[in-house]
PDB file of C-alpha atoms in Angstrom:
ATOM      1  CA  UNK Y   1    -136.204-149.606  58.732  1.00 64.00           C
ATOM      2  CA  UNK Y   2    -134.387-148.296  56.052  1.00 76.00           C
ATOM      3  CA  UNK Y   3    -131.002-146.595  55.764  1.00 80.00           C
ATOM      4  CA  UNK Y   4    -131.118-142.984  55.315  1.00 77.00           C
ATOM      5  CA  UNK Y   5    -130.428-141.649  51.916  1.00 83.00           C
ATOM      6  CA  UNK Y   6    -127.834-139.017  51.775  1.00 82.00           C
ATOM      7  CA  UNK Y   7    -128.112-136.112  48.777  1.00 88.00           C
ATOM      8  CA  UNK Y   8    -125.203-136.686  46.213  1.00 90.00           C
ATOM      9  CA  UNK Y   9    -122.651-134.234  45.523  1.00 90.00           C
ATOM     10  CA  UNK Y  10    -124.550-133.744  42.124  1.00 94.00           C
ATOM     11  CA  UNK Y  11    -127.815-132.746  44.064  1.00 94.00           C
ATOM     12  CA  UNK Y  12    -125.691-130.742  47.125  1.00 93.00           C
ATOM     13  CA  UNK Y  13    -124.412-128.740  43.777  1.00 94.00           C
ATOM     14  CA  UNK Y  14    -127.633-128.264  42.473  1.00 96.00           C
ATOM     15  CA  UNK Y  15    -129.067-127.014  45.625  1.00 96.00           C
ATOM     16  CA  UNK Y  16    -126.501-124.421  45.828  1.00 95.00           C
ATOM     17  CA  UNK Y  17    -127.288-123.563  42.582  1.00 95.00           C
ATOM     18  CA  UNK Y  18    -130.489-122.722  43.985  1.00 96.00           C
ATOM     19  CA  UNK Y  19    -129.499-120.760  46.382  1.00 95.00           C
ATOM     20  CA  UNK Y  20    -127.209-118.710  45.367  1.00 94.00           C
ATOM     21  CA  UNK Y  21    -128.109-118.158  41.685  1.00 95.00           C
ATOM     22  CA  UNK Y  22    -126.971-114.299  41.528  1.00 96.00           C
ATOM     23  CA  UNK Y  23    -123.375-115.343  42.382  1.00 93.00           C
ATOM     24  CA  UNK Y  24    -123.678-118.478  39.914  1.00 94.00           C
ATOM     25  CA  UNK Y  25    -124.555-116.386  37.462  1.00 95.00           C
ATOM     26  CA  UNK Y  26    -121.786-113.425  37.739  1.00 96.00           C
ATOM     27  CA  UNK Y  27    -118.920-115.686  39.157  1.00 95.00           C
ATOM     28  CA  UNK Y  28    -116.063-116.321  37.222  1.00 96.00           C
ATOM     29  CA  UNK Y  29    -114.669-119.746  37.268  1.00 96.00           C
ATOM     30  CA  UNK Y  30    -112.542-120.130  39.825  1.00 97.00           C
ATOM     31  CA  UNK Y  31    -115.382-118.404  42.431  1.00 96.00           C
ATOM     32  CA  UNK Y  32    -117.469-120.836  41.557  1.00 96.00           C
ATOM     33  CA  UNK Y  33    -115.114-123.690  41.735  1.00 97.00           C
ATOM     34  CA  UNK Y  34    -114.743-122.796  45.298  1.00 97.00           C
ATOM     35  CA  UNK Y  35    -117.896-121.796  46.334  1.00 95.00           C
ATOM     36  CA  UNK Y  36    -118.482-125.674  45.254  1.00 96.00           C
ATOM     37  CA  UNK Y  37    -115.435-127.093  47.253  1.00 97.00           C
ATOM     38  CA  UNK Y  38    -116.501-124.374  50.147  1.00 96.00           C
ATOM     39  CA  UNK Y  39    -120.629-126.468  50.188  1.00 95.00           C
ATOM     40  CA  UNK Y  40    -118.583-130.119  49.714  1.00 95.00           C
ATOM     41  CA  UNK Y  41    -116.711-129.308  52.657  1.00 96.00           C
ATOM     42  CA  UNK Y  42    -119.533-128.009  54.695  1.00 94.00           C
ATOM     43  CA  UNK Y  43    -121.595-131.489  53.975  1.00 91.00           C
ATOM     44  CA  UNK Y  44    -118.305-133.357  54.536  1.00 92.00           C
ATOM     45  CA  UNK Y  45    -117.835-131.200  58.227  1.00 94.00           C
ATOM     46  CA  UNK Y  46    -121.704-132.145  59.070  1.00 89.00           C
ATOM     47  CA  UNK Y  47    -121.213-135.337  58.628  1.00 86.00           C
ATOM     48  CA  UNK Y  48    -117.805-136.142  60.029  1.00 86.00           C
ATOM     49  CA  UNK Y  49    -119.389-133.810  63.274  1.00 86.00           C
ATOM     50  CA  UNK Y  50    -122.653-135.950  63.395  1.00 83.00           C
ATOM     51  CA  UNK Y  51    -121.102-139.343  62.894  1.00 78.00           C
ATOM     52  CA  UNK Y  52    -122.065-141.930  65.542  1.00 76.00           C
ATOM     53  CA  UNK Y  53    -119.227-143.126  67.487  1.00 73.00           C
ATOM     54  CA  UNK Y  54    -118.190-146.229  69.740  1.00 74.00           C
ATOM     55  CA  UNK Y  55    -117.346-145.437  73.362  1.00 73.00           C
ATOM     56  CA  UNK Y  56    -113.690-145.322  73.806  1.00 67.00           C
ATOM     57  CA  UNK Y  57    -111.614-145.113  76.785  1.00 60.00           C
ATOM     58  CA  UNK Y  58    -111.048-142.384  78.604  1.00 60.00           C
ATOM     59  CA  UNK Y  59    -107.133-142.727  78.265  1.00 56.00           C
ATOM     60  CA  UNK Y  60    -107.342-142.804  74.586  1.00 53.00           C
TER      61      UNK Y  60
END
């Protein structure tokens, strides 16, 4: 089976893009610049969330 292919940041971008193409549009820089690190760190939060895990103990 093969491993699942995750979106890069360049598609993740381009999605939002997508999505929100009003605020793209009338943003000024520094909105959009975080509006992008605000979707990176969304994926990033997903992921880390999702992430399988080994069992540790319970002391740990």
């Amino acid at each position: 089976m093969d491993e699942p292919r995750f979106p890069t940041g360049e598609e993740l971008l381009a999605d939002a893009k997508r999505g929100f193409p009003q605020y793209y549009l009338l943003g000024e820089e520094e909105e959009i610049c975080a509006l992008n690190a605000l979707v990176l760190a969304q994926v990033a939060f997903v992921m880390a969330v999702n992430a399988v895990r080994p069992k540790s103990d319970r002391e740990a």
